[in-house]
Short mmCIF file of C-alpha atoms and ligand atoms in Angstrom, two decimals:
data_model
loop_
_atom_site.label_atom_id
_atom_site.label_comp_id
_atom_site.label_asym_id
_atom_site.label_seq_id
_atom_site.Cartn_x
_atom_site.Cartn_y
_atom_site.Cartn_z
CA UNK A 436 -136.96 -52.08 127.51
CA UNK A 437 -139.06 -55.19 127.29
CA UNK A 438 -138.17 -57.54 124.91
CA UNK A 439 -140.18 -60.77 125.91
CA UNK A 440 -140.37 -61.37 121.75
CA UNK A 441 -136.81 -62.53 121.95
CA UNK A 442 -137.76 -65.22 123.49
CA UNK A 443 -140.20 -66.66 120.94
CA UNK A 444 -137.79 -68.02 118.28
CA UNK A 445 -140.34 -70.56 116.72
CA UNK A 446 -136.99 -72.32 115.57
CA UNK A 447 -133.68 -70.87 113.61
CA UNK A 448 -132.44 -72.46 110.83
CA UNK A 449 -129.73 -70.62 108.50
CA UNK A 450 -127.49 -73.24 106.19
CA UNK A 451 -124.97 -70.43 105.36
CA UNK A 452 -126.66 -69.76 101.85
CA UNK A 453 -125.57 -66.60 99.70
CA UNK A 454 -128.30 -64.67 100.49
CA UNK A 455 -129.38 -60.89 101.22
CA UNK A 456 -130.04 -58.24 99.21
CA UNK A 457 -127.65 -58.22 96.49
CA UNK A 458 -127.73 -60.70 93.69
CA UNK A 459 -124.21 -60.09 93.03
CA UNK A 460 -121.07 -62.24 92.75
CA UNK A 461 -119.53 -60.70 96.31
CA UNK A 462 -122.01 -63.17 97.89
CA UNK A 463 -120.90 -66.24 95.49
CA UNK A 464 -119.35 -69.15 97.57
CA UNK A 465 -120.56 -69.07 100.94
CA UNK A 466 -121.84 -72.57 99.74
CA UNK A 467 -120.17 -73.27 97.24
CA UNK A 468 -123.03 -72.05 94.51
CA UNK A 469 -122.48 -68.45 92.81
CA UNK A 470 -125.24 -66.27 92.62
CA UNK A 471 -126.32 -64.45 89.65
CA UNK A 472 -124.65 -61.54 88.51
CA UNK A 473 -128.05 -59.35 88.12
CA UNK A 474 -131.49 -59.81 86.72
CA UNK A 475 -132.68 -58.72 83.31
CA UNK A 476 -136.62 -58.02 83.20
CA UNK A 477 -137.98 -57.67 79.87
CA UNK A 478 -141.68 -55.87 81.26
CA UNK A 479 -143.12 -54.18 83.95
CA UNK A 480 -146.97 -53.88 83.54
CA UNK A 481 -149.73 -52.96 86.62
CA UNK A 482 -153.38 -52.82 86.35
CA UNK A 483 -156.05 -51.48 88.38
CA UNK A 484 -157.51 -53.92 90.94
CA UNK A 485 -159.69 -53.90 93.98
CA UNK A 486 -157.95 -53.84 97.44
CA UNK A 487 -159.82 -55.35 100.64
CA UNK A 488 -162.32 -52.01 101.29
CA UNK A 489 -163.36 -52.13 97.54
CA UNK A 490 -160.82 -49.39 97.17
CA UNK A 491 -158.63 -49.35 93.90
CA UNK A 492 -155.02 -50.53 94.50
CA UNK A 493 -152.22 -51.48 91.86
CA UNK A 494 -151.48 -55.28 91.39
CA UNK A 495 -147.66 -55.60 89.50
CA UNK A 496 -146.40 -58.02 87.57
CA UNK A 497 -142.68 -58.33 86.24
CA UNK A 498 -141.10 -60.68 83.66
CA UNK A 499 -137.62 -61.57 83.36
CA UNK A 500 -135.84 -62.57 80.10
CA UNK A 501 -135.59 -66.16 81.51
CA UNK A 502 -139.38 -65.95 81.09
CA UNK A 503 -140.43 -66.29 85.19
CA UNK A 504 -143.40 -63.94 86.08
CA UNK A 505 -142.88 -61.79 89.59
CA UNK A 506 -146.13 -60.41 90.90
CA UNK A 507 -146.90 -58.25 93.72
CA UNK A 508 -150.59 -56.56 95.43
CA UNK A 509 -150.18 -52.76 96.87
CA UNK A 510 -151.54 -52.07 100.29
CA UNK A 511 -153.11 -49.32 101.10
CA UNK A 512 -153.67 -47.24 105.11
CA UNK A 513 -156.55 -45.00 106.13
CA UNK A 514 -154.69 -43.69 109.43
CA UNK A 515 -151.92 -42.08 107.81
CA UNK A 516 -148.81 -40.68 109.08
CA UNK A 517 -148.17 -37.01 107.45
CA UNK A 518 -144.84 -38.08 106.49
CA UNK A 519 -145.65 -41.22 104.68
CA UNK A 520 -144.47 -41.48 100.98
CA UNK A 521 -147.14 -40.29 98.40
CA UNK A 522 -149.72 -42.95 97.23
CA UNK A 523 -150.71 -41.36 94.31
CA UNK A 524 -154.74 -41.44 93.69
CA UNK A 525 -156.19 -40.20 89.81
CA UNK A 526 -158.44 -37.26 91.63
CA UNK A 527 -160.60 -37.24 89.45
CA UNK A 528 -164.22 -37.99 90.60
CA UNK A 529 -165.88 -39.45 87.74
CA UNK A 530 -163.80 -42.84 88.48
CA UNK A 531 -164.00 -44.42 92.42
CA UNK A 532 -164.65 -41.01 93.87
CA UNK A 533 -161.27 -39.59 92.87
CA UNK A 534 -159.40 -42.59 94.11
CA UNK A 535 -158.30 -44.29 91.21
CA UNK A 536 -155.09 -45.77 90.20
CA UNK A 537 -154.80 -45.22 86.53
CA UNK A 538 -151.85 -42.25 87.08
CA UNK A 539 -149.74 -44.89 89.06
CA UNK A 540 -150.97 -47.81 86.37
CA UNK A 541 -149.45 -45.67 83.87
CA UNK A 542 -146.12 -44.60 85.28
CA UNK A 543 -145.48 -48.37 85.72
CA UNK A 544 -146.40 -49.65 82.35
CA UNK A 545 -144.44 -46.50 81.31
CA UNK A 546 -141.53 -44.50 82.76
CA UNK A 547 -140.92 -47.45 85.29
CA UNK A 548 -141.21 -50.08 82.89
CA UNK A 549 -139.03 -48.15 80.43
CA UNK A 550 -136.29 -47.91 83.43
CA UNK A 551 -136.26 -51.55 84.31
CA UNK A 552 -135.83 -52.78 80.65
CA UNK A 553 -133.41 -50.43 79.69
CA UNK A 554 -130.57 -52.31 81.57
CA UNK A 555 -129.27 -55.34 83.67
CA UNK A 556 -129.69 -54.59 87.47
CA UNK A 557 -126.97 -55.93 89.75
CA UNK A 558 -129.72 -56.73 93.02
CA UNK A 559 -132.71 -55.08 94.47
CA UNK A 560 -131.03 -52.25 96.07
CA UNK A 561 -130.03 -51.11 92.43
CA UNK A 562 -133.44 -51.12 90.87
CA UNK A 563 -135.14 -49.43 93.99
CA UNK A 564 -132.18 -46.61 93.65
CA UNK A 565 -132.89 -46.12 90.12
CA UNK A 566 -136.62 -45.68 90.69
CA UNK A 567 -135.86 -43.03 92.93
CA UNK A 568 -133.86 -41.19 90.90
CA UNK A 569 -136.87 -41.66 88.01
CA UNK A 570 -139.04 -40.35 90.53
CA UNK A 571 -136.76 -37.46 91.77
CA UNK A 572 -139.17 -36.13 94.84
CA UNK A 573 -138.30 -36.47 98.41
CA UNK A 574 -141.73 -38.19 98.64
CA UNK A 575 -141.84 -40.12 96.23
CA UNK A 576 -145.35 -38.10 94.42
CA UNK A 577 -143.78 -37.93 90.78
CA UNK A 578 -144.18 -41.43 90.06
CA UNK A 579 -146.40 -42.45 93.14
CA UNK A 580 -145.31 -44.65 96.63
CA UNK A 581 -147.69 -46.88 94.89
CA UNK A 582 -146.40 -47.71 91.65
CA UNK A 583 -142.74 -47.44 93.20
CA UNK A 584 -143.84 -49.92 95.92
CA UNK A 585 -145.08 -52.46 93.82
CA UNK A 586 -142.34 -52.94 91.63
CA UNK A 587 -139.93 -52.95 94.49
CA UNK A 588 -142.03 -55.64 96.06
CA UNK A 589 -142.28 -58.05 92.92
CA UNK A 590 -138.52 -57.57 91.80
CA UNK A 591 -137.40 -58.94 95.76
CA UNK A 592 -139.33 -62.18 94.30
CA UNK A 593 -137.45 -62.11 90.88
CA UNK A 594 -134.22 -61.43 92.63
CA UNK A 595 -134.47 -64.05 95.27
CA UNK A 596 -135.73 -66.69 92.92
CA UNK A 597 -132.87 -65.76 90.26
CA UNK A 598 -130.28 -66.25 93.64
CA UNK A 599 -132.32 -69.54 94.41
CA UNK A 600 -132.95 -68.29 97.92
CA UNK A 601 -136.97 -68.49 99.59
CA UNK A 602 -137.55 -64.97 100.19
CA UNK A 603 -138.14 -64.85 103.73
CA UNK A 604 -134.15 -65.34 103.40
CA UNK A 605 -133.30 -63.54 101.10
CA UNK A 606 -134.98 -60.20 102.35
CA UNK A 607 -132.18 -60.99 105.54
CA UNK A 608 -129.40 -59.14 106.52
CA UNK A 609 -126.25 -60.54 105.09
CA UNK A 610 -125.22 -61.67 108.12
CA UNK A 611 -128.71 -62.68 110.01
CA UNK A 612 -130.49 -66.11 110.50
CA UNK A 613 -134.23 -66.06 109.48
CA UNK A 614 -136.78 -66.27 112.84
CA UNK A 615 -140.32 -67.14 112.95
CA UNK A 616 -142.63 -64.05 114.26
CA UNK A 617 -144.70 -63.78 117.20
CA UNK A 618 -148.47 -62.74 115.12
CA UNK A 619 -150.35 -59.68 116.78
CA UNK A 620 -154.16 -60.75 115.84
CA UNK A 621 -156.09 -57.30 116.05
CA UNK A 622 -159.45 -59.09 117.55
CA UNK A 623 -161.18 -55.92 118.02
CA UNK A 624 -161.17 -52.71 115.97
CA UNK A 625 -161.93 -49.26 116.31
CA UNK A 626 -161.06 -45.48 115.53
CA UNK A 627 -161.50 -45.26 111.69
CA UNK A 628 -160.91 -48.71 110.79
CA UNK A 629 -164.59 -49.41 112.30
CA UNK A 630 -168.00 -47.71 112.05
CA UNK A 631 -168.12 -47.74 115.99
CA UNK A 632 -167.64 -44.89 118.75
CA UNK A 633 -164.64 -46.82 120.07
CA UNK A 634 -161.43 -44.45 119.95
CA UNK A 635 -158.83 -47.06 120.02
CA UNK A 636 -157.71 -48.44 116.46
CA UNK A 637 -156.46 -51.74 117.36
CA UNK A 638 -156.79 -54.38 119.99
CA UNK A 639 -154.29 -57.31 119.18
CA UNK A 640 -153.68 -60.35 121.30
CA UNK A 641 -150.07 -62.05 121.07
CA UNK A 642 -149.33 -65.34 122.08
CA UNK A 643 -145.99 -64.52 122.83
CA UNK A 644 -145.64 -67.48 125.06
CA UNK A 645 -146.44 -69.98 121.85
CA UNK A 646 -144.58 -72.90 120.88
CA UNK A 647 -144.33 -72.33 117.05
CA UNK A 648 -146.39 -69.82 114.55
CA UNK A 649 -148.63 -72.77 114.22
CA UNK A 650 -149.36 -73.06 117.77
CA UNK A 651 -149.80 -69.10 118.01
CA UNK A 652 -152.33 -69.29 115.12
CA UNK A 653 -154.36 -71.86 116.77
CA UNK A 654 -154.39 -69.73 119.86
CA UNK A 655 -155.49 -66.45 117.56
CA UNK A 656 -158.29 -68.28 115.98
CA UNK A 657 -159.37 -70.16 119.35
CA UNK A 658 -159.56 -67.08 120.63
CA UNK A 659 -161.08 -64.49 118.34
CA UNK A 660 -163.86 -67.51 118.15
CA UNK A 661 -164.37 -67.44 122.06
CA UNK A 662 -164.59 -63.62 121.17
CA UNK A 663 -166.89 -63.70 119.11
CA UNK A 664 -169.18 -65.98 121.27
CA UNK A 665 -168.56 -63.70 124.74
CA UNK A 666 -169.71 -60.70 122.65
CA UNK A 667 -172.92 -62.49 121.56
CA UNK A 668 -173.41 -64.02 125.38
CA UNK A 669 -172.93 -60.00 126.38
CA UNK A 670 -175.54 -58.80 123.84
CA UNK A 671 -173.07 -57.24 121.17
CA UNK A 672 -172.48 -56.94 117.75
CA UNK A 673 -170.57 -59.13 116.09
CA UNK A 674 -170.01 -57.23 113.25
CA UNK A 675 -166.04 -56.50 111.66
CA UNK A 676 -164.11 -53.31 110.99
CA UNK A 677 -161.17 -53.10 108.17
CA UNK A 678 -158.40 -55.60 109.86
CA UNK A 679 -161.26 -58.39 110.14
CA UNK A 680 -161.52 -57.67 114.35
CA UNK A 681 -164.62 -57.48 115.65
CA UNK A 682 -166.32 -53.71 116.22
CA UNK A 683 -169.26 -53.73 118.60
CA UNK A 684 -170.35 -50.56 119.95
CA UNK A 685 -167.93 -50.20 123.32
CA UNK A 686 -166.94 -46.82 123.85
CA UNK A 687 -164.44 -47.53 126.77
CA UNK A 688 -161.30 -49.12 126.36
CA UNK A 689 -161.04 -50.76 129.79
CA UNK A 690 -164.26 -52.41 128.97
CA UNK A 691 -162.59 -53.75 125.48
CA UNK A 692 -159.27 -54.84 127.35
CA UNK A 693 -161.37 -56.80 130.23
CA UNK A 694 -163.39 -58.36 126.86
CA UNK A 695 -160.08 -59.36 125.26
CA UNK A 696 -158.45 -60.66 128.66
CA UNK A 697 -161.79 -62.71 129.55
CA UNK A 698 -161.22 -64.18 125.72
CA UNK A 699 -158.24 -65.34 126.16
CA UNK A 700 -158.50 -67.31 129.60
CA UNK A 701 -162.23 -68.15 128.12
CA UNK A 702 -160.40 -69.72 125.14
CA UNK A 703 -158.30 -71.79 128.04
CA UNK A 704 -155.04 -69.70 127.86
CA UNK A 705 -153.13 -67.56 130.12
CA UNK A 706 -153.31 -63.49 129.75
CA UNK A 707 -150.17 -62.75 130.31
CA UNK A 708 -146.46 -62.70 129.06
CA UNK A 709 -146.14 -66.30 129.86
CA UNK A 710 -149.25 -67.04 127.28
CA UNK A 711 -150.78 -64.10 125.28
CA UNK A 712 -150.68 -61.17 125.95
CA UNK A 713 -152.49 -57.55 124.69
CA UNK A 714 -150.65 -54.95 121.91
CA UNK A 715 -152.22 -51.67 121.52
CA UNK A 716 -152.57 -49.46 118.85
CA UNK A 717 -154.60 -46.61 119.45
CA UNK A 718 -153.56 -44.95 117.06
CA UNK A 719 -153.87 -41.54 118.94
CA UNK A 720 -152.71 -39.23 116.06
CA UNK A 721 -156.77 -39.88 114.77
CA UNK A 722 -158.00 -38.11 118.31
CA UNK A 723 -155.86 -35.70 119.10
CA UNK A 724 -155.98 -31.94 118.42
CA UNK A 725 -153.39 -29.38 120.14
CA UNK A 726 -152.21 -32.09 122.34
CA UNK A 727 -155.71 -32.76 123.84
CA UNK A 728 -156.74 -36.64 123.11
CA UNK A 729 -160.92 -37.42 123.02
CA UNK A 730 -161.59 -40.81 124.26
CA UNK A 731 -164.52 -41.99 124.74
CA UNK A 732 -165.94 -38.62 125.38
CA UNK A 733 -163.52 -37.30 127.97
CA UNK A 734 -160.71 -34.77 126.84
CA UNK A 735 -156.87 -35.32 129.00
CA UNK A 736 -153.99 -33.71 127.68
CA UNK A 737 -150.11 -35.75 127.04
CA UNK A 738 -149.75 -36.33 130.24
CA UNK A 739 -153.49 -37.75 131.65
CA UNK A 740 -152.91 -39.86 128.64
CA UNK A 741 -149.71 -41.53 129.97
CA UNK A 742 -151.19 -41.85 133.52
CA UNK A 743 -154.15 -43.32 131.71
CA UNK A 744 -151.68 -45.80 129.88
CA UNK A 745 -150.00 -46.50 133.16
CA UNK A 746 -153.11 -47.53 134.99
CA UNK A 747 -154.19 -49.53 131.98
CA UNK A 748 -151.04 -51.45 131.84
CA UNK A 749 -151.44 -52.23 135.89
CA UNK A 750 -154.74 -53.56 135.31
CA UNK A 751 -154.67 -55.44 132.28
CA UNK A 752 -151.77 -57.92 130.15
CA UNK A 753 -150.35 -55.25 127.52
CA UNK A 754 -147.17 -55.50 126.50
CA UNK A 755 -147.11 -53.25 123.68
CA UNK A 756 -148.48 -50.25 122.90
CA UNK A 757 -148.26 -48.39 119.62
CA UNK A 758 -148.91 -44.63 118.81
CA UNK A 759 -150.19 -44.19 122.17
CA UNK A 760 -149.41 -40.55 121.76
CA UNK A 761 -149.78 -38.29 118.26
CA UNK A 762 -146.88 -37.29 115.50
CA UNK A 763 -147.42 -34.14 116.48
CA UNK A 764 -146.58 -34.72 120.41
CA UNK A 765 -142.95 -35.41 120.84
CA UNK A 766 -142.48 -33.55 124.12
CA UNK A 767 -145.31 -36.00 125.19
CA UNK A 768 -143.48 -39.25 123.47
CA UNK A 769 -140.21 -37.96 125.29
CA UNK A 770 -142.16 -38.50 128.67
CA UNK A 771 -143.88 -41.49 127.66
CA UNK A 772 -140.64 -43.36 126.75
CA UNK A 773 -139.52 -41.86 130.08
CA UNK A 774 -142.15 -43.49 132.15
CA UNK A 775 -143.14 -46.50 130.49
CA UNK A 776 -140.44 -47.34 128.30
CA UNK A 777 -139.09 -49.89 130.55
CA UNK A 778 -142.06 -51.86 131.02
CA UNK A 779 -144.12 -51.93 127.83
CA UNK A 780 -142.59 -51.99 124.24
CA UNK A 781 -143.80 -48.35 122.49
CA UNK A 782 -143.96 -48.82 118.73
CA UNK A 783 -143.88 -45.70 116.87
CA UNK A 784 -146.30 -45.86 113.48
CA UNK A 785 -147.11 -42.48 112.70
CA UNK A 786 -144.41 -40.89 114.42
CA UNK A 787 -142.25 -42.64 112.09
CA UNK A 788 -143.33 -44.13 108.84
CA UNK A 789 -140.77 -46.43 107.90
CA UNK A 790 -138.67 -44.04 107.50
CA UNK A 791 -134.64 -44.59 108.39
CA UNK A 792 -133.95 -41.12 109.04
CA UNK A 793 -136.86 -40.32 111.25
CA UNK A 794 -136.04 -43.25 113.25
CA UNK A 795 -132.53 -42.62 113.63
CA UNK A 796 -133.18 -39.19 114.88
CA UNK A 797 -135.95 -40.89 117.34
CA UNK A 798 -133.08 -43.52 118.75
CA UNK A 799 -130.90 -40.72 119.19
CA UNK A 800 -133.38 -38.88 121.33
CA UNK A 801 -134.82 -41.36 123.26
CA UNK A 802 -138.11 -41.56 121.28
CA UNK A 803 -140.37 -44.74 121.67
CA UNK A 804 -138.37 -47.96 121.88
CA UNK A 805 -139.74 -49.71 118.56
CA UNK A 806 -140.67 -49.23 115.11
CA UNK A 807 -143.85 -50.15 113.31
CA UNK A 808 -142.64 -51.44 109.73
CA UNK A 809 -144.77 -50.85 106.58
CA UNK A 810 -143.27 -51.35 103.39
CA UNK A 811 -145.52 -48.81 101.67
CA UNK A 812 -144.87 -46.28 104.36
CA UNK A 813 -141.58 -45.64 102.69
CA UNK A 814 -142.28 -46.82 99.14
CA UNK A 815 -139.17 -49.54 98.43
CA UNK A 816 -138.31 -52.18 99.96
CA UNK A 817 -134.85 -51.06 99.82
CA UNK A 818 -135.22 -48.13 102.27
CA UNK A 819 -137.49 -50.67 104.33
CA UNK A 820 -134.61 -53.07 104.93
CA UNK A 821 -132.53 -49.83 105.98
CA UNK A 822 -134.53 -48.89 108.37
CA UNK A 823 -135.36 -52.78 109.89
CA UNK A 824 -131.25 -52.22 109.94
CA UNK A 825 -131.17 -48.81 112.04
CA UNK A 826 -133.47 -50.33 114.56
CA UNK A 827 -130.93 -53.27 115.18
CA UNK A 828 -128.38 -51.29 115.09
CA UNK A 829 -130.08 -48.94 117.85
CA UNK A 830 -131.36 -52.21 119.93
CA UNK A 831 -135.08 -50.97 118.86
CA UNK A 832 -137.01 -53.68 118.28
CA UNK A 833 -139.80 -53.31 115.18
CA UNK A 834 -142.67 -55.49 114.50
CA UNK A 835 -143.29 -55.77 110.68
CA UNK A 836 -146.95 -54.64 109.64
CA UNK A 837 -149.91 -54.99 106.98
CA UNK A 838 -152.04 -51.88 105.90
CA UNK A 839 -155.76 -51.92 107.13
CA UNK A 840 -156.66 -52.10 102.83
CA UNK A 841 -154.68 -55.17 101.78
CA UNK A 842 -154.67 -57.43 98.82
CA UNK A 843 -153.95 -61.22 99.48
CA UNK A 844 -149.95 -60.67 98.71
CA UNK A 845 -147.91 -62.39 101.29
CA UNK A 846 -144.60 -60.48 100.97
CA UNK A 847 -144.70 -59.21 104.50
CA UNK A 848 -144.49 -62.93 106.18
CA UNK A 849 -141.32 -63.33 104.56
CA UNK A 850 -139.84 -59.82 105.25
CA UNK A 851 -140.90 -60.40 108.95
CA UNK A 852 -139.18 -64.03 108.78
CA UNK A 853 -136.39 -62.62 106.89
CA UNK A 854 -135.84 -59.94 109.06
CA UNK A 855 -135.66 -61.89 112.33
CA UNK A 856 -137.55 -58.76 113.97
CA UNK A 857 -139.68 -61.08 115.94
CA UNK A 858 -143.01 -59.59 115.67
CA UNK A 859 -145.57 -59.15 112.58
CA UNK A 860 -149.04 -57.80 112.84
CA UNK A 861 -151.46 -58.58 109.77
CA UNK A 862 -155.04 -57.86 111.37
CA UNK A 863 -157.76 -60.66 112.91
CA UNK A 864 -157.19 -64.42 112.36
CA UNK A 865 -160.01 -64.23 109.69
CA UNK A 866 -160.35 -63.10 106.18
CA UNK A 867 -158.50 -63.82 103.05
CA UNK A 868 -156.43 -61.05 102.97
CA UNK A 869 -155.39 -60.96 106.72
CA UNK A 870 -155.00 -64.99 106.76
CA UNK A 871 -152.66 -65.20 103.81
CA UNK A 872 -150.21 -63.78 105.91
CA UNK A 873 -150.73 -65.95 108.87
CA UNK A 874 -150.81 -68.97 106.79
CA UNK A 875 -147.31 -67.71 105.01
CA UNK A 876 -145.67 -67.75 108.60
CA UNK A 877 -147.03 -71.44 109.02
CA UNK A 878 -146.08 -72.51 105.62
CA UNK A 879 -142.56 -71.11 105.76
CA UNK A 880 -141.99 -72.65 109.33
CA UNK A 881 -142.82 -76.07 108.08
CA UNK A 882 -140.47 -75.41 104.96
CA UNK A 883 -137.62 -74.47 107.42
CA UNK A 884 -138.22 -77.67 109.01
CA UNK A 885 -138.14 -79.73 106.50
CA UNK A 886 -134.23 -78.24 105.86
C1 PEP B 1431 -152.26 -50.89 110.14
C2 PEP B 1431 -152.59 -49.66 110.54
O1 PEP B 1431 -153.58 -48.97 109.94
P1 PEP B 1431 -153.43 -48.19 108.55
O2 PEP B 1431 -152.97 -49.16 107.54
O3 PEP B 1431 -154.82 -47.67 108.30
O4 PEP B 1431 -152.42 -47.10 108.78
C3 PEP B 1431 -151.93 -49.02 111.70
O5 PEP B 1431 -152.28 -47.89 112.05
O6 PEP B 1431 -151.02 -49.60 112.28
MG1 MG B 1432 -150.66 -47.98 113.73
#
């Protein structure tokens, strides 16, 4: 399979620290500092706040008995897998149309907060362990993904900062060395991230051949800004969808791909491996019914859609397509892999959810080639870290992932970082939420350099 990402190490830096998952003394000494030997927290409170759709999500906070505050913001999809953990929603419609927070508010301020005070917790993996067990579901609906997430999220800050480690190093394998990611910028949106008849979630540019994050952000924003103009010179909207990308009323993808492509030589870069290139995510589990896929008006069954893919990667500068086919179409994803997997990276979103066991399966059938990773998918960041592990272990690669309702928490810069996966996608190069990210990856790349 592909893996043109390897190349774009923005610059590796790893001083040998104790870091990695467990705050415990079997890391002391690698530099001649011990770690901790656990963190204490002394509350665990959440409230109700607004996500980026004016949806209610959970914000987190944590306090340690040293007295340092650990916050975290809970993000929230709208093109589901089935298999995703539970984000549990109140249901009842007098408050935000049923989908309030206030159940998940409560089982942190309550059963979860009760957990994490009642004892010392040797490192992350620990606490997220424990919260499972609270929970006791296979999905994690007792307690809620949601509440579960957010907790996880904020103690990886409290356990980094009590091991003195940034966490976009300590969320690394024990073993690993921290590398910068290539961005995906979704420019253009569609499916039900957008109020448009375009069928295609996502259309992402990556500057894969970029110099540094820095440089690749420059390139996003040059060119989602040449976008921008191009659809105004062409006489469309310029109106955005959920992930900030622009969603003008194109029906056909080929006309969105020669848009993007025209964008990025317009901007004055090459479309192309070399430069930037185009990621995909239709996100075809939103179209499909029995196996038949409606795009842009015109019905073609598993295998019309992978001839379709075929001819669009011929014509235009993808290099990565993700949920191309349904969860419910593995025959189809079997075939896919078979025919395409060698010359386009297939990230599975749906199909897997984050989930290590799903993906393990998936590597041992020849499923996709990558994994799409979203913390909340799974609900810890534990079991996120697992499954970033059974993709290198399988040589899959995995691009790290926002939700299309975000708050402005910039956890998943570091995990991608940490995780020296190599590619991160956190929507357009424009709004708070989807820049706080982006500007992360540039802050942490001038802190490595500064080592
Ligand atoms: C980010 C995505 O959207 P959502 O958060 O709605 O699942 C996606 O499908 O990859
Ligand atoms: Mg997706």
């Amino acid at each position: 399979m592909p893996r043109e990402n390897e190349h774009h190490d923005f610059g590796s830096c790893d001083r040998g620290r104790c870091y990695g998952r467990h705050v415990s003394g079997d890391r002391a000494g690698l530099d001649g500092r011990s770690c901790v030997m656990g963190v204490r927290f002394v509350s665990a409170t959440a409230n109700e706040v607004l996500d980026s759709r004016s949806r209610p999500t959970l914000a987190v906070h944590l306090l340690t008995a040293e007295g340092r505050g650990f916050s975290a913001g809970v993000p929230s999809g709208a093109s589901t897998g089935s298999r995703e953990a539970v984000e549990l929603r109140d249901g009842d419609d007098a408050r935000y149309g049923g989908q309030g927070v206030l159940g998940a508010v409560r089982n942190v301020n309550e059963p979860i907060a009760e957990l994490l005070t009642s004892r010392v917790f040797e490192s992350l993996e620990d606490l997220d362990r424990a919260m499972i067990e609270l929970d006791g579901t296979d999905d994690k609906s007792s307690l809620g993904a949601n509440a579960i997430v957010g907790v996880s999220m904020a103690a990886a800050r409290a356990f980094a900062a009590a091991d003195g480690t940034p966490l976009w190093r300590f969320l690394g394998p024990a073993d690993g060395e921290p590398r910068m990611p290539v961005p995906h910028f979704n420019v253009l949106n569609g499916g039900v991230h957008a109020a448009n008849d375009l069928d295609f979630q996502e259309f992402m540019i990556a500057p894969l051949g970029a110099p540094s994050a820095a440089e690749a952000v420059r390139a996003g924003s040059e060119i989602y800004g040449h976008l921008k103009s191009l659809l105004r010179e062409r006489g469309h909207e310029v109106g955005l969808g959920d992930e900030g990308g622009f969603a003008p009323e194109i029906a056909d993808p080929a006309d969105v791909l020669q848009l993007v492509a025209d964008a990025i030589e317009g901007a004055g870069y090459t479309a192309g491996r070399d430069g930037v290139a185009i990621a995909l995510d239709p996100a075809s589990s939103e179209f499909e019914k029995d196996c038949v896929y409606r795009v842009a008006g015109r019905d073609r069954s598993s295998d019309e859609m992978i001839d379709y893919y075929a001819e669009l990667v011929d014509r235009f500068p993808i290099w990565s397509i993700e949920d191309g086919l349904s969860e419910r179409d593995r025959d189809g994803w079997r075939r896919l892999t078979e025919r395409l997997g060698e010359r386009v990276q297939l990230v599975g979103d749906d199909l897997f959810v984050t989930n290590p066991a799903i993906v393990r399966d998936a590597i041992a059938d020849g499923i996709a080639n990558a994994a799409l990773i979203k913390v909340n998918q799974i609900g810890t960041v534990t079991e996120t870290l697992e499954t970033l592990a059974v993709c290198r272990e399988g040589d899959y690669a995995a691009m790290v992932s926002h939700r299309s309702g975000e708050s402005d928490d910039s956890f998943i810069a570091d995990l991608a970082v940490a995780s020296a996966c190599g590619q991160i996608k956190s929507g357009a190069p424009a709004r708070g939420e989807r820049i706080a990210k982006y500007n992360r990856l540039v802050e942490i790349e001038a802190l490595r350099a500064r080592e």
